[in-house]
């Protein structure tokens, strides 16, 4: 199992600080979870139905003709490699590490490439995987460039897989309107924007033939009845979506400014996190953890990712810890 953010219990045990006393900024989730709607008893007592309105709500939300709900986009990441014979896979890196891992485990030859290397290697690849906005750097690639890459791949029956887990805050630049094109596969996460990662819900956007093939791998009743009701309610809350977009943008800008005040100006980020590459990454992570603040450390790139604090006391707590770190390392 690869390391991920959100392992709060492990941190609590390691540092001897009770879970309730932590400020967890490690997982890049909106820290203001959507209200849970009433869940009728029948949702717990019966097998899920696929005509209950979830797919229709998702199609309206993403602006597509069809979707495939999955129990978290991680499920799709692990299943996609099964749908191709062994081939050459490019993963635009650094990014969410599960992508390269899933293709490697399925027996494919994986090359992790930088943005500047894509054009050189693209015509030798069968699949290119891109996380957009990227996790952890926050880099947002323009749709025009991605569609150009897709066109080159599709000429040879190749795929462009775009993980848009953090796209909800910037829906206008999503590739969702183009997913009818063969070989274009878009993954969307539910839990990050709606602040409900424990729900385990995601969606795959692609043409109908591809979704049918993937559905056979996912199997029946993959998304629980209660999750389907919750997902439908959240996806249909248009006013709530706009409030979350505005709230996240303001908080992310505030976080970037706060970090910069202490000579920790981010090198990237998006509406739900800020990312900083520094030779002090390990020391900063440890310093904050000793004070019950958990951020995501990336050892290989000597960088840290900060999620958004949920309320004013947490903002003050983070500010005081950063101020103390600045004094200690001056």
Coordinates of C-alpha atoms in Angstrom, one line a residue:
X1 CA 0.0 0.0 0.0
X2 CA 1.3 3.5 -0.9
X3 CA 1.4 6.3 1.6
X4 CA -1.4 8.8 1.5
X5 CA -2.6 11.8 3.5
X6 CA -5.3 11.5 6.0
X7 CA -3.6 8.8 8.2
X8 CA -4.5 10.7 11.3
X9 CA -4.7 7.7 13.6
X10 CA -1.2 6.6 12.8
X11 CA 0.1 10.1 13.5
X12 CA -1.8 10.3 16.8
X13 CA -0.2 7.1 17.9
X14 CA 3.3 8.1 16.7
X15 CA 3.3 11.5 18.4
X16 CA 1.2 10.7 21.4
X17 CA -1.4 13.3 20.7
X18 CA -5.1 12.4 20.8
X19 CA -6.9 12.3 17.5
X20 CA -9.4 14.9 18.6
X21 CA -6.6 17.4 19.2
X22 CA -5.1 17.4 15.7
X23 CA -5.6 19.9 12.9
X24 CA -5.5 17.6 9.9
X25 CA -4.4 19.5 6.7
X26 CA -3.0 16.4 5.0
X27 CA -5.7 15.2 2.6
X28 CA -6.6 18.2 0.4
X29 CA -10.4 18.0 1.1
X30 CA -12.8 20.8 1.5
X31 CA -12.9 21.2 5.3
X32 CA -16.6 22.1 5.3
X33 CA -18.6 18.8 4.6
X34 CA -22.0 19.0 2.9
X35 CA -25.0 18.4 5.2
X36 CA -26.1 14.8 5.1
X37 CA -29.7 14.5 3.9
X38 CA -32.2 12.1 5.6
X39 CA -31.5 8.6 4.4
X40 CA -34.7 6.5 4.2
X41 CA -34.7 3.0 5.8
X42 CA -35.3 1.4 2.4
X43 CA -31.9 2.6 1.2
X44 CA -30.3 0.4 3.9
X45 CA -32.6 -2.5 3.5
X46 CA -32.7 -3.0 -0.3
X47 CA -30.1 -3.5 -3.1
X48 CA -29.3 -0.3 -4.9
X49 CA -31.2 0.7 -8.0
X50 CA -29.6 2.3 -10.9
X51 CA -32.6 4.4 -12.0
X52 CA -32.9 6.3 -8.7
X53 CA -31.7 9.6 -10.1
X54 CA -28.0 9.5 -9.2
X55 CA -26.8 9.1 -12.8
X56 CA -29.2 11.8 -14.0
X57 CA -27.9 14.2 -11.3
X58 CA -24.3 13.4 -12.2
X59 CA -24.9 13.9 -15.9
X60 CA -26.5 17.3 -15.2
X61 CA -23.6 18.3 -12.9
X62 CA -20.8 17.3 -15.2
X63 CA -22.7 18.2 -18.4
X64 CA -22.4 14.8 -20.1
X65 CA -24.8 12.3 -21.6
X66 CA -23.7 9.3 -19.5
X67 CA -21.6 8.5 -16.4
X68 CA -20.5 5.4 -14.5
X69 CA -20.7 5.7 -10.7
X70 CA -17.9 3.9 -8.9
X71 CA -17.0 3.5 -5.2
X72 CA -14.4 6.2 -5.3
X73 CA -12.3 7.2 -8.3
X74 CA -9.5 5.0 -6.8
X75 CA -11.6 2.0 -7.9
X76 CA -11.5 3.2 -11.5
X77 CA -7.7 3.9 -11.3
X78 CA -7.2 0.2 -10.4
X79 CA -9.5 -1.2 -13.0
X80 CA -8.6 0.8 -16.1
X81 CA -5.3 -1.2 -16.7
X82 CA -7.4 -4.4 -17.0
X83 CA -9.1 -3.0 -20.1
X84 CA -5.9 -2.9 -22.2
X85 CA -3.3 -5.5 -23.2
X86 CA 0.2 -4.9 -21.9
X87 CA 1.6 -1.6 -23.4
X88 CA 3.6 1.5 -22.8
X89 CA 2.0 3.9 -20.4
X90 CA 3.1 7.5 -19.7
X91 CA 2.3 9.2 -16.4
X92 CA 2.8 12.9 -16.2
X93 CA 4.7 13.2 -12.9
X94 CA 5.0 14.0 -10.1
X95 CA 1.3 13.2 -9.5
X96 CA -1.0 11.0 -7.4
X97 CA 1.2 7.9 -7.1
X98 CA -1.6 5.3 -7.5
X99 CA -1.8 5.9 -11.2
X100 CA 1.7 4.6 -12.1
X101 CA 1.4 1.9 -9.4
X102 CA -1.9 0.5 -10.9
X103 CA -0.5 0.2 -14.4
X104 CA 2.7 -1.3 -13.2
X105 CA 0.9 -4.0 -11.2
X106 CA -1.1 -4.9 -14.2
X107 CA 2.0 -5.7 -16.2
X108 CA 2.3 -2.5 -18.3
X109 CA 5.6 -0.7 -19.0
X110 CA 5.3 2.6 -17.2
X111 CA 7.4 5.7 -17.9
X112 CA 6.9 8.7 -15.6
X113 CA 7.4 11.8 -17.7
X114 CA 7.6 15.6 -17.1
X115 CA 5.4 18.1 -18.9
X116 CA 8.3 19.1 -21.2
X117 CA 8.9 15.4 -22.2
X118 CA 5.4 14.5 -23.2
X119 CA 5.7 15.6 -26.8
X120 CA 8.9 13.7 -27.3
X121 CA 7.5 10.4 -25.9
X122 CA 3.8 10.7 -26.8
X123 CA 4.0 8.9 -30.2
X124 CA 5.6 5.8 -28.5
X125 CA 2.9 5.6 -25.8
X126 CA -0.4 3.6 -25.8
X127 CA -1.8 5.6 -22.8
X128 CA -1.0 8.9 -21.2
X129 CA -2.3 9.6 -17.7
X130 CA -2.6 13.2 -16.5
X131 CA -3.9 14.6 -13.2
X132 CA -5.5 18.0 -13.9
X133 CA -5.3 20.1 -11.7
X134 CA -2.3 18.1 -10.6
X135 CA -1.9 16.6 -7.2
X136 CA 0.3 17.7 -5.4
X137 CA 1.6 20.7 -7.5
X138 CA -1.8 22.2 -8.5
X139 CA -0.6 22.7 -12.1
X140 CA -3.6 23.2 -14.4
X141 CA -3.0 22.3 -18.0
X142 CA -5.1 24.0 -20.7
X143 CA -7.8 21.9 -22.3
X144 CA -6.4 22.7 -25.8
X145 CA -3.1 21.0 -25.0
X146 CA -4.7 18.0 -23.5
X147 CA -7.0 17.6 -26.5
X148 CA -4.0 17.8 -28.8
X149 CA -2.3 15.0 -26.9
X150 CA -5.5 13.0 -27.1
X151 CA -5.8 13.4 -30.8
X152 CA -2.3 12.1 -31.4
X153 CA -3.0 9.1 -29.1
X154 CA -6.4 8.3 -30.6
X155 CA -5.0 8.1 -34.1
X156 CA -3.3 4.9 -32.9
X157 CA -6.1 3.6 -30.7
X158 CA -4.5 5.1 -27.6
X159 CA -6.1 6.6 -24.6
X160 CA -5.8 9.9 -22.7
X161 CA -6.8 9.4 -19.0
X162 CA -7.4 12.6 -17.2
X163 CA -7.9 12.5 -13.4
X164 CA -10.0 15.6 -12.6
X165 CA -10.3 14.9 -8.9
X166 CA -9.8 18.6 -8.0
X167 CA -11.6 20.1 -11.0
X168 CA -14.9 20.9 -9.3
X169 CA -13.7 24.4 -8.3
X170 CA -12.9 25.2 -12.0
X171 CA -15.5 23.3 -14.0
X172 CA -15.2 25.6 -17.1
X173 CA -11.8 24.0 -18.0
X174 CA -12.9 20.4 -17.5
X175 CA -12.6 18.0 -20.5
X176 CA -16.1 16.6 -19.6
X177 CA -17.7 18.2 -22.7
X178 CA -15.3 16.2 -25.0
X179 CA -15.7 12.7 -23.5
X180 CA -17.7 11.3 -26.4
X181 CA -14.4 11.2 -28.3
X182 CA -13.0 7.6 -28.4
X183 CA -10.1 7.1 -26.1
X184 CA -10.8 10.1 -23.8
X185 CA -11.5 9.0 -20.2
X186 CA -12.1 11.5 -17.4
X187 CA -12.2 10.5 -13.7
X188 CA -14.1 12.6 -11.2
X189 CA -13.9 12.4 -7.5
X190 CA -16.9 13.2 -5.2
X191 CA -15.4 13.4 -1.7
X192 CA -12.9 16.2 -2.2
X193 CA -15.1 19.1 -3.3
X194 CA -18.1 18.0 -1.1
X195 CA -15.8 17.3 1.9
X196 CA -17.2 13.7 2.2
X197 CA -14.2 11.4 1.4
X198 CA -15.6 8.7 3.6
X199 CA -18.6 8.3 1.3
X200 CA -16.4 6.6 -1.3
X201 CA -18.0 7.8 -4.5
X202 CA -16.6 8.8 -7.9
X203 CA -17.6 8.9 -11.6
X204 CA -16.1 7.9 -14.9
X205 CA -16.9 10.0 -17.9
X206 CA -16.3 8.5 -21.3
X207 CA -18.2 7.3 -24.4
X208 CA -21.0 4.7 -23.8
X209 CA -19.0 1.7 -25.3
X210 CA -16.1 2.3 -22.9
X211 CA -18.4 2.8 -19.9
X212 CA -20.1 -0.5 -20.6
X213 CA -16.7 -2.3 -20.7
X214 CA -15.7 -0.7 -17.4
X215 CA -19.1 -1.4 -15.8
X216 CA -18.4 -5.2 -16.4
X217 CA -15.2 -4.9 -14.4
X218 CA -16.9 -2.8 -11.6
X219 CA -19.7 -5.3 -11.2
X220 CA -23.3 -4.8 -9.8
X221 CA -24.3 -2.8 -6.8
X222 CA -20.8 -1.2 -6.4
X223 CA -22.2 2.0 -5.0
X224 CA -24.4 1.6 -1.9
X225 CA -28.0 2.8 -1.7
X226 CA -27.3 5.4 1.0
X227 CA -24.4 6.7 -0.9
X228 CA -26.5 7.1 -4.0
X229 CA -29.1 9.2 -2.1
X230 CA -26.4 11.4 -0.6
X231 CA -24.6 11.8 -3.9
X232 CA -27.7 12.8 -5.7
X233 CA -28.6 15.4 -3.1
X234 CA -25.2 17.0 -3.2
X235 CA -24.8 17.0 -7.0
X236 CA -28.2 18.7 -7.3
X237 CA -27.4 21.6 -4.9
X238 CA -26.5 24.2 -7.4
X239 CA -26.5 27.1 -4.9
X240 CA -24.2 25.2 -2.6
X241 CA -21.8 24.5 -5.4
X242 CA -21.2 28.2 -6.1
X243 CA -20.8 29.0 -2.4
X244 CA -18.2 26.2 -2.0
X245 CA -16.3 27.5 -5.1
X246 CA -16.2 31.0 -3.7
X247 CA -15.4 29.9 -0.1
X248 CA -12.6 27.6 -1.2
X249 CA -11.0 30.2 -3.5
X250 CA -10.8 32.8 -0.7
X251 CA -9.4 30.2 1.8
X252 CA -6.8 29.0 -0.7
X253 CA -5.7 32.6 -1.4
X254 CA -5.5 33.2 2.3
X255 CA -3.4 30.1 2.9
X256 CA -1.0 31.1 0.2
X257 CA -0.6 34.6 1.7
X258 CA -0.1 33.1 5.2
X259 CA 2.6 30.8 4.1
X260 CA 4.4 33.6 2.1
X261 CA 4.5 35.7 5.3
X262 CA 6.9 33.2 6.8
X263 CA 9.1 32.8 3.7
X264 CA 7.2 29.7 2.7
X265 CA 5.6 31.0 -0.5
X266 CA 3.9 28.1 -2.3
X267 CA 5.2 26.9 -5.6
X268 CA 1.8 25.7 -6.7
X269 CA -1.7 24.9 -5.5
X270 CA -5.4 24.9 -6.4
X271 CA -8.6 25.9 -4.6
X272 CA -8.3 23.1 -2.0
X273 CA -4.5 23.1 -1.2
X274 CA -1.2 24.8 -1.5
X275 CA 2.1 23.0 -2.3
X276 CA 5.6 24.1 -1.3
X277 CA 8.9 22.6 -2.4
X278 CA 11.7 23.3 0.0
X279 CA 14.8 21.6 1.5
X280 CA 13.0 22.3 4.9
X281 CA 10.1 20.1 4.0
X282 CA 10.9 17.2 6.4
X283 CA 11.8 19.6 9.2
X284 CA 8.6 21.6 8.7
X285 CA 6.4 18.5 8.6
X286 CA 8.0 17.2 11.8
X287 CA 7.8 20.6 13.6
X288 CA 4.1 20.9 12.8
X289 CA 3.3 17.3 13.7
X290 CA 4.9 17.7 17.1
X291 CA 2.3 20.5 17.6
X292 CA -0.7 18.4 16.4
X293 CA -0.8 19.8 12.9
X294 CA -0.6 17.2 10.1
X295 CA 0.4 18.2 6.6
X296 CA 1.3 15.9 3.7
X297 CA 5.0 15.3 3.2
X298 CA 6.4 14.1 -0.1
X299 CA 9.9 12.8 0.6
X300 CA 10.9 12.1 -3.0
X301 CA 10.3 15.8 -4.0
X302 CA 11.1 17.4 -0.7
X303 CA 7.8 19.1 -0.6
X304 CA 4.7 19.6 1.6
X305 CA 1.1 20.1 0.8
X306 CA -1.2 22.1 3.1
X307 CA -5.0 21.7 3.1
X308 CA -7.4 24.4 4.1
X309 CA -8.0 25.1 7.8
X310 CA -11.8 24.9 8.6
X311 CA -12.3 27.8 11.0
X312 CA -10.7 30.8 12.6
X313 CA -9.2 29.0 15.7
X314 CA -7.5 26.6 13.3
X315 CA -6.2 29.5 11.1
X316 CA -4.7 31.1 14.3
X317 CA -3.2 27.8 15.4
X318 CA -1.5 27.3 12.0
X319 CA -0.3 30.9 12.0
X320 CA 1.3 30.6 15.4
X321 CA 3.0 27.3 14.5
X322 CA 4.4 28.8 11.3
X323 CA 5.6 31.8 13.2
X324 CA 7.4 29.6 15.7
X325 CA 9.0 27.5 12.9
X326 CA 10.3 30.7 11.3
X327 CA 11.9 31.8 14.5
X328 CA 13.5 28.5 15.1
X329 CA 14.9 28.2 11.6
X330 CA 16.0 31.8 11.2

